XYZ file of C-alpha atoms in Angstrom:
542
model
C -0.028 -0.029 0.051
C 2.724 2.659 0.683
C 4.065 2.129 -2.784
C 0.844 3.486 -4.483
C 0.380 6.043 -1.604
C 3.972 7.748 -1.731
C 3.457 7.823 -5.623
C -0.120 9.805 -5.070
C 1.830 12.427 -2.192
C 4.324 13.276 -4.570
C 1.695 14.284 -7.087
C -0.194 16.088 -4.579
C 2.877 17.726 -3.309
C 3.772 18.512 -7.241
C 0.215 20.624 -6.947
C 1.063 22.123 -3.736
C 4.467 23.898 -5.722
C 1.567 25.332 -8.107
C -0.431 27.100 -4.868
C 2.753 28.106 -2.824
C 5.171 30.647 -3.709
C 8.587 28.918 -5.384
C 10.789 30.228 -2.254
C 8.680 29.154 0.067
C 7.515 25.838 -1.469
C 11.949 25.223 -1.959
C 12.724 26.495 1.570
C 9.500 24.948 3.222
C 7.807 21.881 1.768
C 10.048 20.381 -0.662
C 12.169 18.542 2.145
C 8.998 16.903 3.560
C 9.232 12.907 2.024
C 6.813 10.118 2.622
C 8.325 7.815 5.129
C 5.351 5.114 5.414
C 1.407 4.752 6.052
C -0.447 2.679 8.074
C -4.011 2.028 8.811
C -5.515 4.216 11.346
C -9.746 3.000 11.770
C -11.294 3.726 8.283
C -8.123 5.934 6.814
C -5.044 5.670 5.968
C -2.535 7.473 8.688
C 1.004 9.565 6.850
C 4.264 9.590 8.270
C 6.555 11.986 6.933
C 9.612 13.220 7.628
C 11.355 16.699 7.500
C 14.711 17.416 8.392
C 14.409 19.155 11.756
C 11.973 20.206 14.896
C 11.784 23.541 13.589
C 10.968 22.121 10.519
C 8.981 20.644 11.608
C 6.803 23.185 13.775
C 7.312 25.995 10.951
C 5.993 23.993 8.619
C 2.675 22.292 10.147
C 1.752 26.320 11.617
C 2.428 27.957 8.341
C 1.394 24.606 5.858
C -0.993 22.523 8.056
C -4.128 22.886 6.332
C -2.870 22.715 2.916
C -0.821 19.511 4.115
C -4.176 18.613 5.376
C -6.023 18.723 2.161
C -2.959 17.040 0.592
C -2.835 14.248 2.314
C -6.572 13.378 2.113
C -6.427 13.970 -1.398
C -3.720 11.231 -2.036
C -4.928 8.917 0.944
C -9.084 9.903 0.843
C -11.157 11.698 3.112
C -10.917 11.623 7.152
C -6.584 10.423 6.215
C -4.304 12.004 8.845
C -0.284 12.552 8.593
C 2.399 13.329 11.135
C 5.429 14.421 11.007
C 9.075 12.658 12.663
C 12.113 14.098 11.927
C 14.856 12.320 10.252
C 16.791 9.871 11.201
C 20.258 10.450 12.936
C 23.382 8.876 12.135
C 24.749 7.616 15.791
C 27.714 6.385 14.198
C 29.220 10.285 13.868
C 28.732 10.461 17.520
C 31.054 7.735 18.079
C 33.416 9.300 15.316
C 33.779 12.539 17.280
C 33.863 11.081 20.415
C 37.099 9.391 19.281
C 38.578 12.377 17.902
C 37.391 14.772 20.953
C 39.427 13.805 24.554
C 36.524 11.802 26.090
C 32.543 11.199 25.274
C 31.727 13.988 27.525
C 33.847 16.541 25.240
C 31.876 14.820 22.081
C 28.248 16.108 23.811
C 29.862 19.561 24.978
C 29.711 20.057 21.018
C 25.807 19.009 20.907
C 26.709 16.532 18.087
C 24.174 13.863 20.174
C 21.495 15.662 18.848
C 22.542 15.696 15.024
C 23.290 13.998 12.456
C 26.010 16.248 11.873
C 27.267 19.245 13.077
C 24.855 21.345 11.754
C 22.239 19.333 11.627
C 20.453 20.574 14.825
C 16.747 22.258 15.242
C 18.160 25.351 12.918
C 21.200 24.133 11.403
C 24.331 26.648 11.570
C 22.851 29.002 13.660
C 22.435 26.823 16.251
C 25.441 24.365 16.327
C 28.030 27.479 15.847
C 25.671 28.703 19.574
C 26.105 25.633 21.052
C 30.011 25.289 19.869
C 30.731 29.113 20.934
C 29.814 28.202 24.519
C 32.348 24.957 24.050
C 35.854 25.658 25.927
C 37.376 22.550 24.553
C 41.234 22.908 23.519
C 41.816 23.735 20.312
C 45.612 23.950 20.278
C 46.174 19.623 19.688
C 43.560 19.375 16.813
C 44.931 22.686 15.274
C 47.599 20.835 15.095
C 45.961 17.481 13.494
C 44.067 19.895 11.149
C 47.825 21.103 9.614
C 48.607 17.658 8.814
C 45.149 16.771 7.130
C 44.519 20.129 5.243
C 46.288 19.488 1.987
C 44.175 15.972 1.741
C 40.543 18.093 1.631
C 41.564 19.892 -1.262
C 39.983 17.980 -3.622
C 36.838 17.535 -1.444
C 37.097 21.638 -1.225
C 36.933 22.071 -5.141
C 34.430 19.893 -5.820
C 31.741 21.496 -3.104
C 33.027 24.575 -5.015
C 31.989 23.574 -8.580
C 28.197 22.509 -7.311
C 27.281 26.020 -5.212
C 26.815 29.482 -6.186
C 26.804 32.072 -3.499
C 24.481 34.696 -2.559
C 25.859 38.098 -3.687
C 23.079 40.148 -2.355
C 22.072 41.396 0.952
C 18.404 42.214 1.583
C 15.621 41.260 0.370
C 16.014 40.165 -3.645
C 15.849 36.306 -4.306
C 18.243 33.680 -2.687
C 19.091 30.441 -4.177
C 18.077 27.247 -2.227
C 20.560 25.927 0.119
C 19.385 21.961 0.224
C 20.016 20.212 3.618
C 23.798 18.992 4.390
C 24.751 15.152 3.550
C 26.830 13.154 6.099
C 29.229 15.394 8.387
C 29.040 18.236 5.826
C 29.166 22.449 6.962
C 26.137 23.076 4.405
C 23.566 25.866 5.671
C 20.398 24.036 6.047
C 16.700 25.708 4.845
C 15.710 26.612 8.066
C 18.491 29.000 8.458
C 16.628 31.670 7.108
C 14.375 33.833 5.403
C 12.338 35.935 8.142
C 13.369 33.348 11.071
C 16.014 35.247 13.529
C 18.914 33.227 13.907
C 19.368 30.935 17.144
C 22.903 32.633 17.399
C 21.546 36.057 18.093
C 20.218 37.005 21.597
C 17.013 38.810 21.122
C 16.936 40.981 24.159
C 20.283 42.563 22.808
C 19.321 45.595 20.904
C 20.089 49.223 20.807
C 17.316 50.340 22.714
C 19.018 47.625 25.865
C 21.593 49.193 25.098
C 22.581 52.439 27.357
C 24.922 55.366 25.307
C 26.818 57.378 27.193
C 30.906 58.733 26.621
C 32.175 55.391 27.564
C 30.885 53.693 24.456
C 29.440 56.442 22.232
C 31.785 55.931 19.193
C 31.131 51.977 19.193
C 27.117 52.833 19.620
C 26.768 55.239 17.026
C 29.214 53.331 14.201
C 27.076 50.259 14.926
C 24.274 52.283 14.227
C 25.514 53.354 11.028
C 26.070 49.708 10.255
C 23.125 48.224 10.815
C 21.390 50.880 8.645
C 23.789 50.272 5.832
C 25.969 46.489 6.332
C 29.064 46.269 4.107
C 28.240 50.049 2.375
C 29.884 51.681 5.062
C 33.617 52.677 5.566
C 33.219 50.524 9.373
C 34.110 47.488 7.682
C 35.205 45.295 9.646
C 33.787 47.114 12.555
C 36.163 46.575 15.682
C 34.680 46.481 19.261
C 37.554 46.287 21.815
C 37.136 46.773 25.572
C 37.754 44.763 28.973
C 35.097 41.864 29.960
C 31.621 42.722 30.602
C 31.498 46.629 29.289
C 29.047 45.882 26.489
C 30.863 44.599 23.491
C 28.839 41.322 22.857
C 25.241 43.065 23.361
C 26.666 45.361 20.949
C 27.267 43.077 18.532
C 24.210 41.392 18.668
C 22.500 44.492 18.411
C 23.857 44.922 15.199
C 22.747 41.608 14.166
C 19.436 41.913 15.423
C 18.834 45.382 13.344
C 19.915 44.032 10.159
C 17.745 40.458 10.103
C 14.790 42.819 11.237
C 15.629 45.328 8.271
C 16.788 42.840 6.019
C 14.736 39.351 6.614
C 16.111 37.445 4.206
C 19.930 38.268 5.144
C 21.965 35.772 6.267
C 23.551 36.979 9.799
C 25.451 34.324 12.037
C 27.443 35.275 15.247
C 29.810 33.064 16.576
C 33.105 32.649 18.849
C 36.511 32.448 17.505
C 36.455 29.217 19.539
C 33.778 27.833 17.723
C 34.589 28.997 14.339
C 38.161 26.683 15.149
C 35.872 23.924 16.405
C 34.211 23.845 12.922
C 37.348 24.090 11.154
C 39.076 21.824 12.819
C 35.897 19.144 12.487
C 35.587 19.823 9.259
C 39.434 19.005 8.470
C 38.732 15.715 10.478
C 35.410 14.406 8.229
C 36.846 15.614 4.712
C 34.085 18.586 4.808
C 36.323 21.180 4.405
C 34.257 22.003 0.918
C 30.963 22.040 2.823
C 32.066 24.341 5.547
C 34.042 27.012 2.740
C 31.101 27.219 1.147
C 28.776 27.663 3.984
C 30.599 30.637 5.492
C 30.782 32.339 2.557
C 27.142 32.517 1.691
C 26.997 34.799 4.741
C 26.069 38.270 4.603
C 26.663 39.532 8.213
C 29.818 37.207 9.894
C 29.850 38.292 13.556
C 33.131 36.899 15.303
C 33.992 37.493 19.429
C 36.691 36.968 20.847
C 39.224 36.920 18.099
C 42.137 37.154 20.354
C 41.634 33.457 20.945
C 42.845 33.213 17.217
C 46.092 33.601 19.020
C 48.571 30.441 17.598
C 46.121 29.093 15.684
C 48.080 29.081 12.052
C 45.573 27.015 10.331
C 42.561 28.701 11.601
C 44.418 31.524 10.945
C 44.818 30.907 7.541
C 40.920 30.059 6.858
C 39.577 32.952 8.202
C 41.964 35.362 6.054
C 40.581 33.933 2.926
C 37.291 34.306 4.163
C 38.168 37.242 5.180
C 38.840 38.864 1.908
C 35.938 37.112 0.213
C 33.503 38.398 2.383
C 34.849 41.841 2.636
C 35.523 41.597 -1.659
C 31.789 40.989 -2.012
C 30.701 43.646 0.411
C 29.595 41.644 3.165
C 29.661 42.934 6.517
C 32.467 41.603 9.114
C 32.081 42.761 12.768
C 34.642 41.798 15.598
C 35.147 41.876 18.954
C 38.073 41.170 20.930
C 38.830 42.464 24.873
C 42.415 44.219 23.838
C 43.369 46.315 20.507
C 44.516 44.952 17.960
C 47.715 46.085 18.310
C 47.707 44.119 21.564
C 46.321 40.828 20.459
C 49.468 38.407 20.361
C 49.961 35.306 18.046
C 48.186 36.561 14.988
C 49.670 37.142 11.689
C 50.305 40.734 10.874
C 48.031 40.011 7.348
C 45.280 39.245 9.395
C 46.032 42.337 11.971
C 46.190 44.384 9.191
C 42.815 43.778 7.727
C 41.765 43.989 11.875
C 42.068 47.565 11.307
C 40.372 47.938 7.727
C 37.473 49.624 8.850
C 37.141 51.223 12.167
C 38.244 49.882 15.682
C 35.760 51.640 18.616
C 36.685 50.763 21.936
C 34.560 49.978 24.905
C 35.285 52.483 28.208
C 34.456 51.409 32.026
C 31.134 52.413 32.689
C 31.029 55.991 34.972
C 29.059 56.579 38.040
C 26.368 57.961 36.290
C 26.452 55.955 33.671
C 25.623 52.473 36.184
C 22.857 54.887 37.681
C 21.167 54.715 34.467
C 21.659 51.156 33.826
C 20.275 49.822 37.247
C 17.314 52.856 36.388
C 16.457 51.187 33.330
C 16.604 47.808 34.899
C 14.598 48.319 37.960
C 12.073 49.742 35.110
C 11.853 46.762 33.255
C 11.451 44.505 36.482
C 8.734 45.997 37.937
C 11.494 46.757 41.137
C 10.899 49.886 43.202
C 14.664 50.956 43.855
C 14.728 54.310 46.182
C 17.567 56.858 44.500
C 19.675 55.448 47.619
C 19.404 52.544 46.541
C 20.697 52.658 43.210
C 23.471 55.086 44.363
C 24.706 52.528 46.740
C 24.700 49.980 44.124
C 26.331 51.557 41.398
C 28.729 53.668 43.498
C 30.143 50.199 45.060
C 29.986 47.843 41.859
C 31.972 49.602 39.611
C 34.213 46.832 37.563
C 31.787 45.901 34.638
C 28.462 45.896 33.453
C 28.343 42.370 33.976
C 28.776 42.473 37.654
C 26.055 45.378 38.102
C 23.379 43.448 36.086
C 24.235 40.320 38.108
C 24.168 42.382 41.146
C 20.613 43.599 40.163
C 19.799 40.216 39.549
C 20.293 38.652 42.775
C 18.972 41.701 44.124
C 15.585 40.638 42.307
C 15.496 37.153 43.275
C 16.419 37.803 46.769
C 13.462 39.990 47.479
C 10.991 37.515 45.138
C 11.880 34.752 47.704
C 11.964 36.950 50.852
C 9.467 39.814 49.727
C 10.864 42.107 51.745
C 10.904 46.102 51.667
C 14.005 46.991 49.418
C 15.814 49.805 51.671
C 19.615 50.014 51.913
C 19.902 47.391 54.966
C 18.287 44.760 52.517
C 20.634 45.787 49.381
C 23.420 45.577 51.815
C 22.893 41.811 53.335
C 22.118 40.997 50.080
C 25.226 42.144 48.185
C 27.261 41.854 51.194
C 29.835 39.496 49.180
C 29.796 41.243 46.216
C 30.681 44.658 47.743
C 34.201 45.223 48.875
C 34.473 44.809 52.968
C 36.556 47.984 52.888
C 33.743 50.258 50.577
C 31.222 48.416 52.359
C 30.937 50.685 55.826
C 29.518 54.019 54.629
C 30.522 57.235 55.019
C 28.956 59.989 54.795
C 29.100 63.502 53.851
C 28.636 65.308 56.923
C 31.824 63.310 58.391
C 33.977 63.726 55.071
C 32.685 67.898 55.748
C 34.287 68.023 58.904
C 37.310 66.227 58.658
C 37.967 68.323 55.787
C 37.289 71.117 57.547
C 39.632 70.622 60.410
C 42.474 69.298 58.123
C 42.578 73.136 57.003
C 41.960 74.247 60.098
C 38.164 75.733 59.442
C 35.030 75.651 60.740
C 32.656 73.031 59.283
C 29.568 75.688 58.815
C 32.078 77.647 56.507
C 31.766 75.175 54.151
C 28.083 75.090 54.157
C 28.065 79.208 54.152
C 28.147 81.356 51.075
C 31.346 82.557 51.498
C 33.719 82.819 48.392
C 36.816 83.189 49.970
C 40.213 81.319 48.200
C 40.621 79.244 50.647
C 37.428 78.262 51.665
C 36.073 77.628 48.431
C 38.966 75.190 48.164
C 38.249 73.379 50.736
C 34.406 73.056 49.688
C 35.769 71.869 46.606
C 37.743 69.441 48.136
C 34.780 67.935 50.628
C 32.345 67.768 47.459
C 35.306 65.968 45.998
C 35.641 63.261 48.160
C 31.864 62.805 48.536
C 31.357 62.550 45.028
C 34.209 59.630 45.235
C 33.665 58.056 48.498
C 29.636 58.133 49.162
C 26.487 56.860 47.087
C 24.826 60.312 47.011
C 23.871 61.540 43.164
C 25.685 65.152 42.617
C 21.942 66.687 43.493
C 22.185 65.380 46.944
C 25.990 66.110 47.488
C 25.030 69.719 45.849
C 22.348 69.908 48.893
C 24.544 69.138 51.657
C 26.752 72.234 51.327
C 24.009 74.603 51.663
C 21.582 73.416 48.952
C 23.771 73.846 46.065
C 22.861 72.320 42.625
C 24.321 69.803 40.588
C 26.112 71.881 38.487
C 28.201 73.449 41.423
C 29.384 69.863 42.110
C 30.646 69.209 38.441
C 32.555 72.359 38.875
C 33.904 71.778 42.107
C 35.292 68.010 41.094
C 36.772 68.929 37.639
C 38.543 72.091 39.722
C 40.164 69.612 41.672
C 41.253 67.225 38.806
C 42.506 69.988 37.208
C 44.573 70.677 40.339
C 45.806 66.963 40.324
C 47.038 67.419 36.946
C 49.194 70.599 37.549
C 49.690 70.800 41.485
C 51.854 68.040 43.432
C 51.718 69.135 46.709
C 47.951 69.445 46.326
C 47.683 65.923 45.656
C 50.145 65.199 48.055
C 47.171 66.728 50.276
C 44.613 64.704 49.259
C 46.430 61.964 49.410
C 46.720 62.959 53.002
C 43.076 63.453 53.861
C 42.487 60.522 51.679
C 43.776 58.582 54.298
C 42.657 59.924 57.021
C 39.251 59.139 55.790
C 40.012 55.769 55.813
C 41.330 55.576 59.203
C 38.800 56.918 60.583
C 35.572 55.585 58.967
C 36.038 53.207 56.775
C 38.608 50.839 58.604
C 36.821 51.760 62.318
């Protein structure tokens, strides 16, 4: 019975090709294959195969009624159908486990759920996302790659002869790319048209990225790149800075904006480690041709942590040729690193020169005002009511990077949801006690700073509050404001109020005046050092 039903299904699928736009049919319906049939009551039940779970869900949602009608035409009224995901090739799991350090390492690659490295739910994007989180050693496999690379030239040329790359970014027609066969690296059809690549985090957008002086250049350039990918002089666009400052967030924001504006664009985010893992696997499985073909179809390539390319010569060589191909065809390349190109060790000069080709923008640690803005935005979006005092306390004490700041906020939110206690300063100090250094956790008030500074300059504290504009009093007042900004959790407005009701612009002027003197007056710097020591000895260490 299966053979006639299979022929009937193929005829009905050909009819579907006339009802559905060609691109959608080629991408979604053509891969659906007849597997078997069985009697289910009075009508047959057809089993159809699809390449992945993602493909199954999409087809069922978008074309379910059409397929049901086709099934009934081919098998009779009342006939039903169901999908199964194509059988997996378990022998490849064993093969990868053999080349990895152990079976557990093979599982970290995610291959236990796919028939080849890019055979997961969403094809190349999802596998690369998994690989990017796998921290495996690339050095011993890199050496293996060198030995095997010469044997793959025939495979590469053979694959290239059967493929064409897309040369347009945007909404124009693109070529069908079928599922990879065997352990290849071909981009599967579900990685596309209209769906957000799984390697991009949809939460990372320009709207959720706080712009400030510390990141303004990088963000502005990122917006320009996202609006005109491959058409600006910012190609490649390299974002660098220390960990936890928003480089990855910005890279994802660019990718998400491009996908939104160009639904058919192939945008891929991955780490340098994931790229190396995929390259080495292609060498080991003699599928370098498929690997090369897949990457050269990408319209926007985003590679994070490029500093880890250091010392991997064959990976660098492969990336060098990929870089040249994409750049010459006007594709956008976005790179992230934890240091400037000049400081990256172990990278060939020809590759470093290409990293510097477009625009390199650094991201600096956020200042107090930026940290405060980030916390206010998180509080607003999560519905957590935080007072200005609490926000100032967290922003002042958690200064290393944005990631730690968000981690502190997330802990605070979780603790509040569990305990249901009001979020006051005492609650925050207890919840974040292990995140905040013991020496800075002890609070110091503006009045204590004011009194100690007045004592150091042998004058009454009231003079610092008053309206006198005599030079010695103004100098002492500015010093006190300077230390209040450095050592308290108060906002600029709050500091001004504690010095006779002055506004925030006076505090800003005072801090700038102190900084100017620090740059030019060594004796004044010594005075500040002595006052700082007194404050720490009397208050923070008491």
